[in-house]
Amino acid sequence: MDLIENQEENDFRRELKEWLRNNAPVWPQSQTEDELAESKAAWHRNLYDGGWLGLTWPIEYGGKGLPPYYECILNDELGYAGAPPKPYVGYLGRGIAEYGSEDQKKELLPSLLSGDVRWCQGFSEPGAGSDLAAMRTRATASDVSSYRVDGHKIWTSDAQYADMCLLLARTGSPEDRHRGISAFVIPMDNPGISVAPITQASGSKEFCEVFFDAVEVPSSNLIGTEGDGWSVAMTILSYERTPAELGFTSRYISMLDRLEARLRERNTEHDQSIYQRWAECYVEVQVLRNYTIWSIFNGALLTGEGAWSSIDKLLMTSVEQNLYRLSMDMEGAAPLLDCDNSLLGEYFYSRAQSIMGGTSEIQHNIIATRLLGLPKSV
Ligand SMILES: Cc1cc2nc3c(=O)[nH]c(=O)nc-3n(C[C@H](O)[C@H](O)[C@H](O)COP(=O)(O)OP(=O)(O)OC[C@H]3O[C@@H](n4cnc5c(N)ncnc54)[C@H](O)[C@@H]3O)c2cc1C
């Protein structure tokens, strides 16, 4: 199974390929965290200026209003070109586009798309990751026109570079669980917000803790109405979980090709178990790609339809982790000894796939209860 395209789609793909040949960046391995953030921002800008972002977003908010399939072509070609993926903050835009007021959409979406304003996603808290509804960060209405926010977020990616945060905070009582949560947009330079980057074992400081101490937020910064926060979050997460972005599969196919070339180069007959594992990865990638294409043509994933995206995420996590484990085993000690070898960092990052955007266990629970209709555990 593969993609069948009409003339316009095919022309679009050809034009994009040509653009990527001249514009896809190769980032140096040894970038500092700040340099990497700048590289990501420059790539965001470059994609936007090239006219490749917001393909399916409405024209009035800076998008191109094209059918969802164009987004697939973009992701697919980025993957084949070995280019960095498109900026992930687009998921936040989906939440704002679906729940924001007309004024908010006009004000926030164009600059989010262009990358002029950088965003972070303030959902997780210590004690409220998988169980997001247990969050304790509070937004208390000070008067009719504003809220006061107090609390502590964690694992907030790129918060140290963000201008704006899409924040979830409790506006109801803890017993209300997910019904008592609201979503706000908050400028990160508001008095009372402090950001503390977390240094990981790899040395990277991708995530931060973010503290909110009596932060004043106008009521007009509420996305949707009070209590809509859970729906906003689930909309964003369902887009985040889905690699309906064929880009993942084209990236894996390119990786399989490289591994195959490496295996042929080594030409060692006693590598049977490695050949076997390569073949298993090949089958997994094809299953993922076929499932993704099937989903695209059935309209399930690109509309971010909640529970179906959990299947995609699980498949993609398995493929990615198996491919990187295989790569590491094939390279022996080299990635551990050579500082310029990027494989070790990529291998570590593949481990995060089963955590970010909701852990694999949680995806299994969603599939069991919402797709298979099994009872919730007691
Ligand atoms: C690379 C990366 C980027 C991230 N970026 C962001 C970000 O920008 N913003 C943000 O808000 N968060 C971000 N996160 C945080 C992420 O969403 C959470 O780590 C994730 O939801 C898991 O929550 P937790 O870490 O609190 O783990 P826990 O919820 O404490 O889970 C610990 C373990 O218990 C298991 N478990 C928990 N509950 C159940 C259950 N009911 N059934 C079965 N098993 C269960 C989990 O699967 C896991 O194995 C990021 C995480 C990563 C890895």
CSV table of C-alpha atoms and ligand atoms in Angstrom, one decimal:
chain,number,residue,atom,x,y,z
A,1,MET,CA,0.0,0.0,0.0
A,2,ASP,CA,1.3,3.5,-0.7
A,3,LEU,CA,0.0,6.9,-1.4
A,4,ILE,CA,-1.9,7.6,-4.6
A,5,GLU,CA,-1.8,11.2,-5.6
A,6,ASN,CA,-3.5,13.5,-8.1
A,7,GLN,CA,-1.6,15.9,-10.3
A,8,GLU,CA,-1.7,18.9,-7.9
A,9,GLU,CA,-0.5,16.7,-5.0
A,10,ASN,CA,2.2,15.3,-7.1
A,11,ASP,CA,3.3,18.8,-8.2
A,12,PHE,CA,3.3,19.9,-4.6
A,13,ARG,CA,5.5,17.0,-3.6
A,14,ARG,CA,7.9,17.6,-6.4
A,15,GLU,CA,8.2,21.3,-5.6
A,16,LEU,CA,8.8,20.5,-1.9
A,17,LYS,CA,11.5,17.9,-2.7
A,18,GLU,CA,13.3,20.6,-4.7
A,19,TRP,CA,13.0,23.1,-1.9
A,20,LEU,CA,14.3,20.6,0.6
A,21,ARG,CA,17.3,19.8,-1.6
A,22,ASN,CA,18.4,23.4,-1.2
A,23,ASN,CA,17.1,24.2,2.3
A,24,ALA,CA,17.1,21.1,4.6
A,25,PRO,CA,19.6,21.9,7.3
A,26,VAL,CA,22.2,19.6,8.8
A,27,TRP,CA,22.6,20.6,12.4
A,28,PRO,CA,26.1,20.2,13.9
A,29,GLN,CA,26.2,17.5,16.6
A,30,SER,CA,28.0,19.5,19.1
A,31,GLN,CA,25.5,22.3,19.5
A,32,THR,CA,24.9,23.8,22.9
A,33,GLU,CA,21.3,23.9,24.2
A,34,ASP,CA,21.0,27.6,23.3
A,35,GLU,CA,22.4,27.0,19.8
A,36,LEU,CA,20.0,24.1,19.3
A,37,ALA,CA,17.1,26.2,20.3
A,38,GLU,CA,18.3,28.9,17.8
A,39,SER,CA,18.6,26.2,15.1
A,40,LYS,CA,15.1,25.0,15.7
A,41,ALA,CA,13.8,28.6,15.6
A,42,ALA,CA,15.6,29.3,12.3
A,43,TRP,CA,14.2,26.1,10.8
A,44,HIS,CA,10.7,27.0,11.9
A,45,ARG,CA,11.2,30.5,10.2
A,46,ASN,CA,12.7,29.0,7.1
A,47,LEU,CA,9.8,26.5,6.7
A,48,TYR,CA,7.3,29.3,7.3
A,49,ASP,CA,9.0,31.6,4.8
A,50,GLY,CA,9.1,28.8,2.3
A,51,GLY,CA,5.3,28.5,2.6
A,52,TRP,CA,5.3,25.0,4.1
A,53,LEU,CA,3.7,25.7,7.5
A,54,GLY,CA,0.0,25.9,8.3
A,55,LEU,CA,-0.9,24.0,5.1
A,56,THR,CA,-4.2,22.8,6.5
A,57,TRP,CA,-4.9,25.8,8.8
A,58,PRO,CA,-7.6,28.3,7.8
A,59,ILE,CA,-6.5,31.1,5.5
A,60,GLU,CA,-7.8,33.8,7.9
A,61,TYR,CA,-5.3,32.7,10.6
A,62,GLY,CA,-2.3,32.6,8.4
A,63,GLY,CA,-2.8,29.1,7.0
A,64,LYS,CA,-3.2,27.9,3.4
A,65,GLY,CA,-6.6,26.1,3.8
A,66,LEU,CA,-5.4,23.0,1.9
A,67,PRO,CA,-6.8,19.5,2.4
A,68,PRO,CA,-5.2,17.3,5.2
A,69,TYR,CA,-3.3,15.2,2.7
A,70,TYR,CA,-0.9,18.0,2.0
A,71,GLU,CA,0.3,17.9,5.6
A,72,CYS,CA,1.1,14.2,5.1
A,73,ILE,CA,3.2,15.0,2.0
A,74,LEU,CA,5.1,17.6,4.0
A,75,ASN,CA,5.9,15.2,6.8
A,76,ASP,CA,6.7,12.4,4.5
A,77,GLU,CA,9.2,14.5,2.5
A,78,LEU,CA,10.8,16.0,5.6
A,79,GLY,CA,11.4,12.4,6.8
A,80,TYR,CA,12.9,11.2,3.5
A,81,ALA,CA,15.1,14.3,3.3
A,82,GLY,CA,16.5,13.6,6.8
A,83,ALA,CA,15.4,17.1,7.7
A,84,PRO,CA,14.4,18.1,11.2
A,85,PRO,CA,10.7,17.6,11.8
A,86,LYS,CA,8.3,20.5,11.6
A,87,PRO,CA,7.9,22.4,14.8
A,88,TYR,CA,5.8,20.6,17.4
A,89,VAL,CA,4.0,23.6,18.8
A,90,GLY,CA,1.5,23.3,15.9
A,91,TYR,CA,-0.4,20.9,18.3
A,92,LEU,CA,-1.1,23.8,20.6
A,93,GLY,CA,-2.5,25.8,17.7
A,94,ARG,CA,-5.1,23.0,17.2
A,95,GLY,CA,-6.4,23.5,20.7
A,96,ILE,CA,-6.5,27.3,20.3
A,97,ALA,CA,-8.1,27.0,16.8
A,98,GLU,CA,-10.9,24.7,18.2
A,99,TYR,CA,-11.6,26.4,21.5
A,100,GLY,CA,-10.3,30.0,21.3
A,101,SER,CA,-12.5,33.0,20.6
A,102,GLU,CA,-12.3,34.7,17.3
A,103,ASP,CA,-10.1,37.5,18.7
A,104,GLN,CA,-7.7,35.0,20.3
A,105,LYS,CA,-7.4,33.0,17.1
A,106,LYS,CA,-6.6,36.2,15.1
A,107,GLU,CA,-4.2,37.4,17.7
A,108,LEU,CA,-2.4,34.1,18.6
A,109,LEU,CA,-2.4,31.8,15.6
A,110,PRO,CA,-0.5,33.7,12.9
A,111,SER,CA,2.5,34.4,15.2
A,112,LEU,CA,2.5,30.8,16.5
A,113,LEU,CA,2.6,29.6,13.0
A,114,SER,CA,5.4,31.9,11.9
A,115,GLY,CA,7.5,31.2,15.0
A,116,ASP,CA,7.6,34.9,15.9
A,117,VAL,CA,6.2,34.0,19.2
A,118,ARG,CA,7.5,30.8,20.9
A,119,TRP,CA,5.3,28.6,23.0
A,120,CYS,CA,5.5,26.0,25.7
A,121,GLN,CA,2.9,23.5,27.0
A,122,GLY,CA,2.3,23.7,30.8
A,123,PHE,CA,0.4,20.5,31.6
A,124,SER,CA,2.4,18.1,33.7
A,125,GLU,CA,3.1,18.6,37.4
A,126,PRO,CA,4.9,16.7,40.0
A,127,GLY,CA,2.2,14.1,41.0
A,128,ALA,CA,0.1,14.8,37.9
A,129,GLY,CA,1.6,13.3,34.7
A,130,SER,CA,-0.4,10.3,33.7
A,131,ASP,CA,-3.0,11.3,36.1
A,132,LEU,CA,-3.3,14.8,34.7
A,133,ALA,CA,-6.6,15.4,36.3
A,134,ALA,CA,-4.9,15.4,39.7
A,135,MET,CA,-3.2,18.7,38.9
A,136,ARG,CA,-3.0,21.2,41.7
A,137,THR,CA,-1.9,24.4,40.0
A,138,ARG,CA,-4.7,26.8,40.8
A,139,ALA,CA,-6.3,29.7,39.0
A,140,THR,CA,-8.5,31.6,41.5
A,141,ALA,CA,-10.8,34.3,40.1
A,142,SER,CA,-9.6,37.5,41.8
A,143,ASP,CA,-12.5,39.5,40.4
A,144,VAL,CA,-14.6,39.2,37.2
A,145,SER,CA,-11.8,40.3,35.0
A,146,SER,CA,-8.8,38.3,36.3
A,147,TYR,CA,-7.4,35.2,37.9
A,148,ARG,CA,-4.5,34.6,40.2
A,149,VAL,CA,-2.4,31.5,39.3
A,150,ASP,CA,-0.3,29.7,41.9
A,151,GLY,CA,1.5,26.3,41.3
A,152,HIS,CA,4.3,24.3,39.8
A,153,LYS,CA,4.7,22.7,36.4
A,154,ILE,CA,7.4,20.2,35.4
A,155,TRP,CA,8.9,18.7,32.2
A,156,THR,CA,7.9,21.8,30.3
A,157,SER,CA,9.9,21.5,27.1
A,158,ASP,CA,11.7,24.7,25.9
A,159,ALA,CA,10.1,26.8,28.6
A,160,GLN,CA,13.3,28.8,29.0
A,161,TYR,CA,12.9,30.0,25.4
A,162,ALA,CA,9.1,30.5,25.4
A,163,ASP,CA,7.3,33.8,25.1
A,164,MET,CA,3.9,32.2,25.9
A,165,CYS,CA,2.6,29.2,27.8
A,166,LEU,CA,-0.6,27.3,27.2
A,167,LEU,CA,-1.3,26.5,30.8
A,168,LEU,CA,-3.8,24.1,32.5
A,169,ALA,CA,-4.9,25.1,35.9
A,170,ARG,CA,-7.5,24.1,38.4
A,171,THR,CA,-10.5,26.4,38.6
A,172,GLY,CA,-12.9,24.0,40.3
A,173,SER,CA,-12.4,21.8,43.4
A,174,PRO,CA,-10.0,18.8,43.3
A,175,GLU,CA,-13.0,16.4,43.5
A,176,ASP,CA,-14.2,17.8,40.2
A,177,ARG,CA,-11.2,16.1,38.7
A,178,HIS,CA,-11.0,16.9,34.9
A,179,ARG,CA,-14.2,18.9,35.0
A,180,GLY,CA,-12.6,21.5,37.2
A,181,ILE,CA,-9.7,22.4,34.9
A,182,SER,CA,-9.3,25.4,32.6
A,183,ALA,CA,-6.9,26.4,29.9
A,184,PHE,CA,-5.1,29.8,29.8
A,185,VAL,CA,-2.6,31.5,27.6
A,186,ILE,CA,0.0,33.3,29.7
A,187,PRO,CA,2.9,35.5,28.6
A,188,MET,CA,6.1,34.0,30.2
A,189,ASP,CA,7.4,37.4,31.2
A,190,ASN,CA,4.4,38.0,33.6
A,191,PRO,CA,5.6,38.9,37.1
A,192,GLY,CA,5.6,35.8,39.4
A,193,ILE,CA,6.7,33.2,36.8
A,194,SER,CA,10.1,31.7,37.2
A,195,VAL,CA,11.7,29.0,35.1
A,196,ALA,CA,14.3,26.4,36.3
A,197,PRO,CA,15.8,24.2,33.5
A,198,ILE,CA,16.4,20.6,34.5
A,199,THR,CA,19.7,19.1,33.6
A,200,GLN,CA,19.3,15.5,32.3
A,201,ALA,CA,21.9,12.7,32.5
A,202,SER,CA,22.8,13.5,28.9
A,203,GLY,CA,23.6,17.1,29.9
A,204,SER,CA,20.6,18.4,27.9
A,205,LYS,CA,18.3,21.0,29.5
A,206,GLU,CA,15.3,20.4,27.2
A,207,PHE,CA,12.8,20.5,30.1
A,208,CYS,CA,12.1,23.0,32.8
A,209,GLU,CA,10.2,23.4,36.0
A,210,VAL,CA,8.0,26.4,35.9
A,211,PHE,CA,6.7,28.1,39.1
A,212,PHE,CA,3.7,30.4,39.3
A,213,ASP,CA,3.5,32.7,42.3
A,214,ALA,CA,0.5,35.0,42.4
A,215,VAL,CA,0.5,35.5,38.7
A,216,GLU,CA,-2.3,37.8,37.5
A,217,VAL,CA,-4.0,36.6,34.3
A,218,PRO,CA,-6.9,38.5,32.6
A,219,SER,CA,-10.1,36.5,32.2
A,220,SER,CA,-9.8,37.2,28.5
A,221,ASN,CA,-6.8,34.8,28.4
A,222,LEU,CA,-9.1,31.9,29.2
A,223,ILE,CA,-9.3,29.5,26.2
A,224,GLY,CA,-12.9,28.4,25.8
A,225,THR,CA,-14.9,28.8,29.0
A,226,GLU,CA,-14.1,27.9,32.6
A,227,GLY,CA,-13.9,24.1,32.8
A,228,ASP,CA,-13.0,23.5,29.2
A,229,GLY,CA,-9.4,22.9,30.0
A,230,TRP,CA,-9.6,19.1,29.8
A,231,SER,CA,-11.2,19.2,26.3
A,232,VAL,CA,-8.6,21.6,25.1
A,233,ALA,CA,-5.8,19.4,26.5
A,234,MET,CA,-7.3,16.2,25.0
A,235,THR,CA,-7.6,17.9,21.6
A,236,ILE,CA,-3.9,18.9,21.7
A,237,LEU,CA,-2.7,15.5,23.0
A,238,SER,CA,-4.6,13.6,20.4
A,239,TYR,CA,-2.7,15.5,17.7
A,240,GLU,CA,0.5,15.1,19.6
A,241,ARG,CA,0.1,11.4,19.9
A,242,THR,CA,-0.5,10.7,16.3
A,243,PRO,CA,2.3,10.2,13.8
A,244,ALA,CA,-0.3,10.5,11.1
A,245,GLU,CA,2.6,12.4,10.2
A,246,LEU,CA,4.0,10.0,7.7
A,247,GLY,CA,7.3,11.7,8.4
A,248,PHE,CA,8.0,9.2,11.2
A,249,THR,CA,7.8,6.2,8.8
A,250,SER,CA,9.8,7.8,6.0
A,251,ARG,CA,12.5,8.6,8.6
A,252,TYR,CA,12.5,5.0,9.7
A,253,ILE,CA,12.6,3.7,6.1
A,254,SER,CA,15.7,5.9,5.5
A,255,MET,CA,17.2,4.6,8.7
A,256,LEU,CA,16.5,1.0,7.7
A,257,ASP,CA,18.3,1.7,4.4
A,258,ARG,CA,21.3,3.0,6.2
A,259,LEU,CA,21.4,0.0,8.5
A,260,GLU,CA,21.1,-2.4,5.6
A,261,ALA,CA,24.0,-0.7,3.8
A,262,ARG,CA,26.0,-1.0,7.0
A,263,LEU,CA,25.2,-4.7,7.3
A,264,ARG,CA,26.3,-5.3,3.8
A,265,GLU,CA,29.5,-3.4,4.5
A,266,ARG,CA,30.2,-5.6,7.5
A,267,ASN,CA,29.3,-8.7,5.5
A,268,THR,CA,29.6,-11.0,8.5
A,269,GLU,CA,27.8,-14.3,8.1
A,270,HIS,CA,27.5,-14.9,11.8
A,271,ASP,CA,25.3,-11.8,12.2
A,272,GLN,CA,22.2,-13.9,11.8
A,273,SER,CA,20.4,-12.5,14.8
A,274,ILE,CA,21.1,-8.9,13.6
A,275,TYR,CA,19.7,-9.7,10.2
A,276,GLN,CA,16.7,-11.2,11.9
A,277,ARG,CA,16.1,-8.1,14.0
A,278,TRP,CA,16.6,-5.8,10.9
A,279,ALA,CA,13.9,-7.9,9.2
A,280,GLU,CA,11.6,-7.6,12.2
A,281,CYS,CA,12.1,-3.8,12.2
A,282,TYR,CA,11.4,-3.7,8.5
A,283,VAL,CA,8.0,-5.5,9.0
A,284,GLU,CA,7.1,-3.2,11.9
A,285,VAL,CA,7.9,-0.1,9.8
A,286,GLN,CA,5.7,-1.4,7.0
A,287,VAL,CA,2.9,-2.2,9.4
A,288,LEU,CA,3.1,1.3,10.9
A,289,ARG,CA,3.2,3.0,7.4
A,290,ASN,CA,0.3,0.9,6.1
A,291,TYR,CA,-1.7,1.6,9.3
A,292,THR,CA,-1.0,5.3,9.0
A,293,ILE,CA,-1.9,5.5,5.3
A,294,TRP,CA,-5.1,3.5,6.1
A,295,SER,CA,-5.9,6.0,8.8
A,296,ILE,CA,-5.2,9.0,6.6
A,297,PHE,CA,-7.6,7.7,3.9
A,298,ASN,CA,-10.2,6.9,6.6
A,299,GLY,CA,-9.9,10.3,8.0
A,300,ALA,CA,-9.3,9.1,11.6
A,301,LEU,CA,-5.9,10.5,12.5
A,302,LEU,CA,-5.6,13.8,10.8
A,303,THR,CA,-8.7,15.0,12.5
A,304,GLY,CA,-6.9,14.1,15.8
A,305,GLU,CA,-9.7,11.6,16.7
A,306,GLY,CA,-8.6,10.8,20.3
A,307,ALA,CA,-8.4,7.1,21.0
A,308,TRP,CA,-7.3,6.0,17.5
A,309,SER,CA,-4.1,8.0,17.8
A,310,SER,CA,-3.1,5.8,20.8
A,311,ILE,CA,-2.6,2.8,18.4
A,312,ASP,CA,-0.4,4.9,16.2
A,313,LYS,CA,1.7,6.1,19.1
A,314,LEU,CA,2.2,2.6,20.4
A,315,LEU,CA,3.3,1.3,17.0
A,316,MET,CA,5.6,4.2,16.4
A,317,THR,CA,7.2,3.9,19.9
A,318,SER,CA,7.9,0.2,19.3
A,319,VAL,CA,9.4,0.8,15.9
A,320,GLU,CA,11.6,3.7,17.1
A,321,GLN,CA,12.9,1.9,20.2
A,322,ASN,CA,13.7,-1.3,18.3
A,323,LEU,CA,15.4,0.5,15.5
A,324,TYR,CA,17.7,2.5,17.8
A,325,ARG,CA,18.4,-0.6,20.0
A,326,LEU,CA,19.4,-2.4,16.8
A,327,SER,CA,21.6,0.5,15.7
A,328,MET,CA,23.4,0.6,19.0
A,329,ASP,CA,24.0,-3.1,19.0
A,330,MET,CA,25.4,-2.9,15.5
A,331,GLU,CA,27.8,-0.1,16.4
A,332,GLY,CA,29.3,-1.7,19.5
A,333,ALA,CA,31.3,0.6,21.7
A,334,ALA,CA,31.7,3.4,19.1
A,335,PRO,CA,28.8,5.6,20.2
A,336,LEU,CA,30.0,5.3,23.8
A,337,LEU,CA,33.5,6.4,23.1
A,338,ASP,CA,33.2,8.9,20.3
A,339,CYS,CA,31.8,12.3,21.5
A,340,ASP,CA,30.9,13.3,17.9
A,341,ASN,CA,28.7,10.2,17.4
A,342,SER,CA,25.1,11.3,17.7
A,343,LEU,CA,23.7,7.8,18.0
A,344,LEU,CA,24.0,7.5,21.8
A,345,GLY,CA,21.9,10.7,22.2
A,346,GLU,CA,19.3,9.6,19.7
A,347,TYR,CA,19.1,6.1,21.3
A,348,PHE,CA,18.5,7.8,24.7
A,349,TYR,CA,15.9,10.0,23.2
A,350,SER,CA,14.1,7.1,21.7
A,351,ARG,CA,13.5,5.8,25.2
A,352,ALA,CA,11.5,9.0,25.9
A,353,GLN,CA,8.9,8.1,23.2
A,354,SER,CA,7.1,5.7,25.6
A,355,ILE,CA,6.7,8.6,28.0
A,356,MET,CA,6.1,11.9,26.2
A,357,GLY,CA,2.6,12.8,25.2
A,358,GLY,CA,1.3,10.1,27.5
A,359,THR,CA,3.0,6.8,28.5
A,360,SER,CA,2.6,3.5,26.7
A,361,GLU,CA,0.7,2.1,29.6
A,362,ILE,CA,-1.8,4.9,29.4
A,363,GLN,CA,-2.2,4.3,25.6
A,364,HIS,CA,-2.9,0.7,26.4
A,365,ASN,CA,-5.5,1.7,28.9
A,366,ILE,CA,-7.2,4.1,26.4
A,367,ILE,CA,-7.3,1.4,23.7
A,368,ALA,CA,-8.7,-1.1,26.2
A,369,THR,CA,-11.4,1.1,27.6
A,370,ARG,CA,-12.4,3.4,24.7
A,371,LEU,CA,-11.8,1.2,21.6
A,372,LEU,CA,-12.3,-2.3,23.0
A,373,GLY,CA,-14.9,-1.4,25.5
A,374,LEU,CA,-13.2,-3.3,28.3
A,375,PRO,CA,-14.0,-2.3,31.9
A,376,LYS,CA,-11.8,0.2,33.7
A,377,SER,CA,-9.5,-1.4,36.4
A,378,VAL,CA,-10.7,-1.0,39.9
B,1,LIG,C1,10.6,14.3,26.0
B,1,LIG,C2,9.5,14.7,26.8
B,1,LIG,C3,8.9,15.9,26.7
B,1,LIG,C4,7.9,16.4,27.5
B,1,LIG,N1,7.4,17.6,27.3
B,1,LIG,C5,6.3,18.0,28.1
B,1,LIG,C6,5.8,19.4,27.9
B,1,LIG,O1,6.3,20.2,27.1
B,1,LIG,N2,4.8,19.8,28.8
B,1,LIG,C7,4.3,18.9,29.7
B,1,LIG,O2,3.3,19.3,30.4
B,1,LIG,N3,4.8,17.7,29.9
B,1,LIG,C8,5.8,17.2,29.1
B,1,LIG,N4,6.3,15.9,29.3
B,1,LIG,C9,5.8,15.1,30.4
B,1,LIG,C10,5.0,13.9,30.0
B,1,LIG,O3,3.7,14.3,29.5
B,1,LIG,C11,4.9,13.0,31.3
B,1,LIG,O4,6.2,12.6,31.6
B,1,LIG,C12,4.0,11.8,31.1
B,1,LIG,O5,2.7,12.2,30.9
B,1,LIG,C13,4.1,10.8,32.2
B,1,LIG,O6,3.9,11.5,33.5
B,1,LIG,P1,4.9,11.3,34.7
B,1,LIG,O7,6.3,11.6,34.2
B,1,LIG,O8,4.4,12.1,35.8
B,1,LIG,O9,4.9,9.7,35.0
B,1,LIG,P2,3.8,8.9,36.0
B,1,LIG,O10,2.5,9.4,35.6
B,1,LIG,O11,4.3,9.2,37.4
B,1,LIG,O12,4.0,7.5,35.6
B,1,LIG,C14,5.1,6.7,36.1
B,1,LIG,C15,4.9,5.2,35.6
B,1,LIG,O13,3.6,4.7,36.1
B,1,LIG,C16,2.8,4.3,35.0
B,1,LIG,N5,1.4,4.5,35.2
B,1,LIG,C17,0.9,5.6,35.7
B,1,LIG,N6,-0.5,5.5,35.8
B,1,LIG,C18,-0.8,4.3,35.3
B,1,LIG,C19,-2.1,3.6,35.1
B,1,LIG,N7,-3.2,4.2,35.4
B,1,LIG,N8,-2.0,2.4,34.5
B,1,LIG,C20,-0.8,1.8,34.2
B,1,LIG,N9,0.4,2.4,34.4
B,1,LIG,C21,0.4,3.7,34.9
B,1,LIG,C22,3.3,5.1,33.8
B,1,LIG,O14,3.0,4.4,32.5
B,1,LIG,C23,4.8,5.2,34.1
B,1,LIG,O15,5.4,4.0,33.6
B,1,LIG,C24,7.4,15.5,28.5
B,1,LIG,C25,8.0,14.2,28.7
B,1,LIG,C26,9.0,13.8,27.9
B,1,LIG,C27,9.6,12.5,28.1
